[in-house]
mmCIF file of C-alpha atoms in Angstrom:
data_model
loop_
_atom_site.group_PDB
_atom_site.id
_atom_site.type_symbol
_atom_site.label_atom_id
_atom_site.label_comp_id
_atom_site.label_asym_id
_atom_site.label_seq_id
_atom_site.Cartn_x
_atom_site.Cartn_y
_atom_site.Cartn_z
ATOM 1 C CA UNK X 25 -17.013 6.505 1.142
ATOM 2 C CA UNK X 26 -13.650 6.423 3.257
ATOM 3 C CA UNK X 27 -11.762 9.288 2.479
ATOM 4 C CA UNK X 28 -8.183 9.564 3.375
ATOM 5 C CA UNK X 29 -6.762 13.178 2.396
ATOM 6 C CA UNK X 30 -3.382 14.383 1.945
ATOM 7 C CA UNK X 31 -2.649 18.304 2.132
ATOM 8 C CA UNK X 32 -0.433 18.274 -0.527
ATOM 9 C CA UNK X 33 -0.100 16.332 -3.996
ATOM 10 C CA UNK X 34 3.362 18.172 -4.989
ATOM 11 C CA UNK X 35 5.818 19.783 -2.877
ATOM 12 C CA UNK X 36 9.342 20.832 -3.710
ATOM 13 C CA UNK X 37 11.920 21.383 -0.922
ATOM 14 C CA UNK X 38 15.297 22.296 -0.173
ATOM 15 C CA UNK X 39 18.061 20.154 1.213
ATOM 16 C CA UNK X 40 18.065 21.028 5.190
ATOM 17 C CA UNK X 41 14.580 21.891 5.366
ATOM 18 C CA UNK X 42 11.395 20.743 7.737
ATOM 19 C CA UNK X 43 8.574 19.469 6.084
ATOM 20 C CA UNK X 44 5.387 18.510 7.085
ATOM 21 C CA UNK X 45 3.378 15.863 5.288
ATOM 22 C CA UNK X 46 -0.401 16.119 7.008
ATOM 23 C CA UNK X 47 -3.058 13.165 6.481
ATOM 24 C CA UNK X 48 -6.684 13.031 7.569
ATOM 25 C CA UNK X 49 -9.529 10.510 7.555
ATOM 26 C CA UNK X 50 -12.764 11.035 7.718
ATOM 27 C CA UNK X 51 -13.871 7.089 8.536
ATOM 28 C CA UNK X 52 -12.621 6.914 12.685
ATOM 29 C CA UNK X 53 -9.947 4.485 11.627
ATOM 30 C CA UNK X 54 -7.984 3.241 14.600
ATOM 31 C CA UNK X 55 -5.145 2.587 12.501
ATOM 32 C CA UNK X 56 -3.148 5.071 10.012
ATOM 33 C CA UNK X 57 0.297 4.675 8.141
ATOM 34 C CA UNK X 58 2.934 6.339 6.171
ATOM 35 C CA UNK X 59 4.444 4.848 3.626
ATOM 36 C CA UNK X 60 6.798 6.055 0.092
ATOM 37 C CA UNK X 61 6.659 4.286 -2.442
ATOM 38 C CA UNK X 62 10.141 4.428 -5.117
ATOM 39 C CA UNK X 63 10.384 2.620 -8.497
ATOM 40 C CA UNK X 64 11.363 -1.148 -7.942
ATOM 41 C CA UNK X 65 11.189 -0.747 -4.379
ATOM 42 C CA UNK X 66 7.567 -0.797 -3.957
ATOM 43 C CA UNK X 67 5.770 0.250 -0.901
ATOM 44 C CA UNK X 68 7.792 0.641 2.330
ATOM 45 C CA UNK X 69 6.238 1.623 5.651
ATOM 46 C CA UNK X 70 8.168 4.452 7.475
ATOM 47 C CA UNK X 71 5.413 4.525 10.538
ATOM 48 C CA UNK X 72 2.080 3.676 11.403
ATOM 49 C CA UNK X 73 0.027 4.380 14.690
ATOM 50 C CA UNK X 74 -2.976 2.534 16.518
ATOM 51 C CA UNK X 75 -4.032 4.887 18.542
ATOM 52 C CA UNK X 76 -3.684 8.625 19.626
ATOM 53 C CA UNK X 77 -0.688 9.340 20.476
ATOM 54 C CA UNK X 78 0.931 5.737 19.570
ATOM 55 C CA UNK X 79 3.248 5.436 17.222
ATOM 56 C CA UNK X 80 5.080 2.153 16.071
ATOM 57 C CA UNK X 81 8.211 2.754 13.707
ATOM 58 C CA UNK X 82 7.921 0.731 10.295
ATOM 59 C CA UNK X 83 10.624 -0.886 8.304
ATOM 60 C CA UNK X 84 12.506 2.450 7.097
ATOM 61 C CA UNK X 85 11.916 5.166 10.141
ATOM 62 C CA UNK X 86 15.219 6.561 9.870
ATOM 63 C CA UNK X 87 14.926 10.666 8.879
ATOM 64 C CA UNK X 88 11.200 10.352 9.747
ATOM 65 C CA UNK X 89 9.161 11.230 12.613
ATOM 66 C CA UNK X 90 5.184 11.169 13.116
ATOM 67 C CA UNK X 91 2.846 12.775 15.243
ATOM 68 C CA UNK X 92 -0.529 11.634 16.181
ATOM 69 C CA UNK X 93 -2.649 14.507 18.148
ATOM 70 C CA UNK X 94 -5.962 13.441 17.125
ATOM 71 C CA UNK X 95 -7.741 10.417 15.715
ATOM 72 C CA UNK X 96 -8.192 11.967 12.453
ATOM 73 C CA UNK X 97 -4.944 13.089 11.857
ATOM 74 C CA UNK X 98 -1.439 11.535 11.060
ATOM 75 C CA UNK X 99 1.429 13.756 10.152
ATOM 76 C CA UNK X 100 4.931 12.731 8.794
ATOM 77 C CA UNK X 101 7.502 14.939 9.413
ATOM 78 C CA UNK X 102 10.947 15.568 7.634
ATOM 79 C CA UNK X 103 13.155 16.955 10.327
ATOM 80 C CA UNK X 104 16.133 17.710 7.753
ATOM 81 C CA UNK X 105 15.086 16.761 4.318
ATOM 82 C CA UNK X 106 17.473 15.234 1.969
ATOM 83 C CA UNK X 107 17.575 14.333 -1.441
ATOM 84 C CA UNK X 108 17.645 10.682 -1.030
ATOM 85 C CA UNK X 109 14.059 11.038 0.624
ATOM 86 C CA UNK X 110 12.483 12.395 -2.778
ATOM 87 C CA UNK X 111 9.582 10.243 -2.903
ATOM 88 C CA UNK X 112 5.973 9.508 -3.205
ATOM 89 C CA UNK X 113 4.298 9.415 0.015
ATOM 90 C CA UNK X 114 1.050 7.206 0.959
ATOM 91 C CA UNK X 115 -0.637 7.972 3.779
ATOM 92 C CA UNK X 116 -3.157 4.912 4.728
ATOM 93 C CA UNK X 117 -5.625 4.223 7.147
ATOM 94 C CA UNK X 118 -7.750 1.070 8.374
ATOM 95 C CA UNK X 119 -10.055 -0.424 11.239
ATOM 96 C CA UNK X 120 -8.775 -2.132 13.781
ATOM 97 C CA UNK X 121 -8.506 -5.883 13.243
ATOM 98 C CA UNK X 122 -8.667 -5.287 9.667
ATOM 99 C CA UNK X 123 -5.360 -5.499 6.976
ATOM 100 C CA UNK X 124 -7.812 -3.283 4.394
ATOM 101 C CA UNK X 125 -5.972 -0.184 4.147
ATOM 102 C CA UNK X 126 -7.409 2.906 2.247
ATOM 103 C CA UNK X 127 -5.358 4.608 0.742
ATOM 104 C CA UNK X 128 -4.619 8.746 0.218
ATOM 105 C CA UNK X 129 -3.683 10.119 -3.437
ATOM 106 C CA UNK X 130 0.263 10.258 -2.466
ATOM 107 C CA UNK X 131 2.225 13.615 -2.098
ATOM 108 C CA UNK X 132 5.197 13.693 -4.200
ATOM 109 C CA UNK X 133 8.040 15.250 -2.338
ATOM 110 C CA UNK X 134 11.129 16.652 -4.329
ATOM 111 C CA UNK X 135 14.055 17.314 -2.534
ATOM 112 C CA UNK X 136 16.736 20.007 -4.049
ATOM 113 C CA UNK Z 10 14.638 -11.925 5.014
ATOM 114 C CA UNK Z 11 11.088 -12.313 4.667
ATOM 115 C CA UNK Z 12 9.590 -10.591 1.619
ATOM 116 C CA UNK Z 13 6.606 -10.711 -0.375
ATOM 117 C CA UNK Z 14 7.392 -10.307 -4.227
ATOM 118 C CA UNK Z 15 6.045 -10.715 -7.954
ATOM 119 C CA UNK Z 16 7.701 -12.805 -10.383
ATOM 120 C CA UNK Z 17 7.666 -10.375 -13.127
ATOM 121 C CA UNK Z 18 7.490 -6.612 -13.104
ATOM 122 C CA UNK Z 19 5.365 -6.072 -16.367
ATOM 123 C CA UNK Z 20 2.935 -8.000 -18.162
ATOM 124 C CA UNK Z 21 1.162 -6.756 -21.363
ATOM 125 C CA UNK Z 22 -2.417 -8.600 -22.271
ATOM 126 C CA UNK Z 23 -4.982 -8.173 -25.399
ATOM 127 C CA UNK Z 24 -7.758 -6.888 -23.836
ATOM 128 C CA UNK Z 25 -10.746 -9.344 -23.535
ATOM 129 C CA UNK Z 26 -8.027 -12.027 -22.438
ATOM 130 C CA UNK Z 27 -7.579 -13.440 -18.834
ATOM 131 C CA UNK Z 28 -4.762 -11.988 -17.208
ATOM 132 C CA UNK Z 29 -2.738 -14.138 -14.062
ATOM 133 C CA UNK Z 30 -0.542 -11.754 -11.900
ATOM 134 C CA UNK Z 31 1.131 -14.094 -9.491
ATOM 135 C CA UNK Z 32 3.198 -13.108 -6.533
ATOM 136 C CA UNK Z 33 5.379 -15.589 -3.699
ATOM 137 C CA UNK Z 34 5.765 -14.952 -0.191
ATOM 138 C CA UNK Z 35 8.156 -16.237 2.146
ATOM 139 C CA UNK Z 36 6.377 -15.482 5.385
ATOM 140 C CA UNK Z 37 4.951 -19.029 6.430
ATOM 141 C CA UNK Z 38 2.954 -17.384 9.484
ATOM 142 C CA UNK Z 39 1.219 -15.105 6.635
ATOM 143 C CA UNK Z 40 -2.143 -15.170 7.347
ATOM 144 C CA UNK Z 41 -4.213 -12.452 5.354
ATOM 145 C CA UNK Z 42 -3.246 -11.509 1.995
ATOM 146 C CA UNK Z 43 -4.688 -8.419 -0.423
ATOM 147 C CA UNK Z 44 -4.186 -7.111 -3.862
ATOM 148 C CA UNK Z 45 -4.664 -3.815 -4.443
ATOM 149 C CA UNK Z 46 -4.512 -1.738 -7.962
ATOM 150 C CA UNK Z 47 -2.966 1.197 -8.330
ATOM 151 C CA UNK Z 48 -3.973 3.418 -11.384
ATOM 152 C CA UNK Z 49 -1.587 6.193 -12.237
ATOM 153 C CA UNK Z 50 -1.536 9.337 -10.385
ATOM 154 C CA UNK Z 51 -3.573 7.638 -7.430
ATOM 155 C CA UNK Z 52 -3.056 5.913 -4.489
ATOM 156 C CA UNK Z 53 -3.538 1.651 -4.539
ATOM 157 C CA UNK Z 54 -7.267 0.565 -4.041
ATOM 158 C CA UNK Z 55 -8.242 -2.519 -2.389
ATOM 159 C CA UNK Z 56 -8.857 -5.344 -4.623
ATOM 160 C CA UNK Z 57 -9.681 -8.342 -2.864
ATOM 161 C CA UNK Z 58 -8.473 -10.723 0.021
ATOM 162 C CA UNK Z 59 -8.457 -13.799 0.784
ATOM 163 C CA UNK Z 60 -7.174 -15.581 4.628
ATOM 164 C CA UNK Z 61 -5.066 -18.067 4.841
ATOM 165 C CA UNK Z 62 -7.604 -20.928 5.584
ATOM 166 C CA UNK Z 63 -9.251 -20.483 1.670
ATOM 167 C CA UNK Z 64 -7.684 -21.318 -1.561
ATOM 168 C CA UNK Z 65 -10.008 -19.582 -3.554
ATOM 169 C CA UNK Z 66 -12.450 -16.486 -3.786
ATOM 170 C CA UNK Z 67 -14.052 -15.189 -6.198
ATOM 171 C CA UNK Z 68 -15.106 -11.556 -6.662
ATOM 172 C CA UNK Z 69 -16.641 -9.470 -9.785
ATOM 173 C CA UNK Z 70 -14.146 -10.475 -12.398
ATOM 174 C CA UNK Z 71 -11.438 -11.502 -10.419
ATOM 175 C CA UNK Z 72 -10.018 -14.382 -8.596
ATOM 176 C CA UNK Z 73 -7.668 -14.818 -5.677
ATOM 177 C CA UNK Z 74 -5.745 -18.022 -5.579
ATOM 178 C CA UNK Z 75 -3.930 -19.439 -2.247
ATOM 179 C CA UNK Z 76 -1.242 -21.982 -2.661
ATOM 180 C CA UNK Z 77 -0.107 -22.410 0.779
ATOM 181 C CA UNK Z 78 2.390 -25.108 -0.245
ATOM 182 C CA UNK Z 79 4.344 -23.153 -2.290
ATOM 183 C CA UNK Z 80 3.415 -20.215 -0.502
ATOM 184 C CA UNK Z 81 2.080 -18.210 -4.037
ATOM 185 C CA UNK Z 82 -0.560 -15.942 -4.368
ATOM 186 C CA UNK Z 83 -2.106 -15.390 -7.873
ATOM 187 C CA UNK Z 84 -4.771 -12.556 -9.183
ATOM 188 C CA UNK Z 85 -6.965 -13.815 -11.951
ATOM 189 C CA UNK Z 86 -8.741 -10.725 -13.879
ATOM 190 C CA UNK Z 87 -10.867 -12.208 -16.571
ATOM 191 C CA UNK Z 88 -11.840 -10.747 -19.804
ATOM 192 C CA UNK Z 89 -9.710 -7.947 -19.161
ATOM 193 C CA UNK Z 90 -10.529 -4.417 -19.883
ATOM 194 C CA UNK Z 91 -8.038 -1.401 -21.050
ATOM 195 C CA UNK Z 92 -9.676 0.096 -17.604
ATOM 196 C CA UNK Z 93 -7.870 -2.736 -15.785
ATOM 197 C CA UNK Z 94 -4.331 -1.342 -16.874
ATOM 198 C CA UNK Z 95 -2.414 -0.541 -13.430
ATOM 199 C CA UNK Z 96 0.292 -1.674 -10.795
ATOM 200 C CA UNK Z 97 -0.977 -4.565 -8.697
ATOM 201 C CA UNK Z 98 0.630 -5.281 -5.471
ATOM 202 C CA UNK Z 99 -0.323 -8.348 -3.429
ATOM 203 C CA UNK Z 100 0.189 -7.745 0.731
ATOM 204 C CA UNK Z 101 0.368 -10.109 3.278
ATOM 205 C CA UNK Z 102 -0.365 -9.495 7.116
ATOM 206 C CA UNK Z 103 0.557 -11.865 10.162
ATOM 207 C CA UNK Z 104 -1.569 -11.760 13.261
ATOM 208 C CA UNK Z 105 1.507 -10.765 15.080
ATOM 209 C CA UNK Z 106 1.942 -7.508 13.916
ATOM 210 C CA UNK Z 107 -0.934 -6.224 12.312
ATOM 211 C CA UNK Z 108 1.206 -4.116 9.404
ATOM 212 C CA UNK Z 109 0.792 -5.277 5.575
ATOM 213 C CA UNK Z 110 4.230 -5.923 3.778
ATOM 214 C CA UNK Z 111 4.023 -5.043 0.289
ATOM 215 C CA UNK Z 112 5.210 -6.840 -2.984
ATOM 216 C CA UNK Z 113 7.395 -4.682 -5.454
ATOM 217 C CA UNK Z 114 4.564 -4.242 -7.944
ATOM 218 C CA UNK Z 115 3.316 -5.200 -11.569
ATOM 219 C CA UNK Z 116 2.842 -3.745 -14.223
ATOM 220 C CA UNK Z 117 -0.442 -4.652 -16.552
ATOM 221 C CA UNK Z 118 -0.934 -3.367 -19.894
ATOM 222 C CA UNK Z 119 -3.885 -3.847 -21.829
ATOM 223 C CA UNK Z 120 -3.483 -4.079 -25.424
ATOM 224 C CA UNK Z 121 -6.687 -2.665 -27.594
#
């Protein structure tokens, strides 16, 4: 089974701070994506990569950056975390040529 | 803009009835669409698909619908089961970008 795994269900920060929101797959997915996902708003991609190193923003990038090292690994970073980015975060993943994403179990991010 | 969306953001079934969770897009160049279920406290699983040259497809239970008239998507679930109680989102891709846009979501609630 595909497993996408995010390091951390629940995290509680303060205004100001870094965070790091890490994501692996164990599948050799080509393609991986970070979404958050807010009541009535849906899902909303922040960034999503194709390939090491590659990263493409997504529809709300702004306050986000991502880093993409290794194929396995897609990390979302918070350079200055506000409140208004309190959120559950989906990290995804998928083959190339393929819209099937799999999905991780979501960190929920609270920002103080 | 362009936007995939449901009509309605709950609907509440008896269980062993068929349930119809529709959702529009506005994309005309959509060519791949997915539903995926999200049950609380996870992340959204991949229902089924269905590409843009079908109008139907069937898969254990549940049937995807393609109006590409009207450009509406609908998820048929039949004989529905409390287990089936969830968010649905339907997604559509176009071959130009590769990245799924997301519907807000909808809420089904099984009734015992």
């Amino acid at each position: 089974d595909v497993k996408v795994t995010q390091s951390s269900r629940y995290l509680v920060k303060r205004t100001g701070e870094k965070v790091f929101l890490e994501c692996v797959q164990d599948m050799d997915h080509e393609n991986m994506f970070w979404y958050r996902q807010d009541p009535g708003l849906g899902l909303r991609l922040i960034y999503f990569s194709y390939d090491v190193k590659m990263k493409e923003k997504g529809d709300i990038p702004e306050g986000y950056s991502v880093s993409r090292e290794k194929k396995e690994r897609f990390s979302l970073i918070l350079e200055s975390a506000s409140t208004n980015q309190t959120s559950m975060y989906l990290c995804a993943s998928s083959p190339s040529g393929t819209g099937e994403l799999f999905f991780g179990e979501g960190s929920r991010l609270t920002v103080l | 803009g362009e936007s995939v969306g449901l009509h309605l953001p709950t609907l509440s079934v008896q269980e062993g009835d068929n349930s119809i969770i529709n959702c529009a897009y506005s994309n005309s160049a959509s060519d791949y669409f997915i539903w995926y279920k999200q049950e609380s406290g996870k992340g959204p699983q991949f229902i089924i698909d269905i590409r843009s040259n079908m109008d139907k497809r069937q898969g254990q239970r549940v049937t995807v619908l393609l109006n590409k008239t009207v450009k509406h998507l609908s998820l048929q679930i039949a004989a529905t089961q409390p287990g089936d109680s969830a968010v649905y989102f339907c997604a559509d891709l176009t071959g130009a970008n590769s990245k799924l846009t997301f519907g807000k979501g909808i809420t089904l609630s099984v009734r015992p």
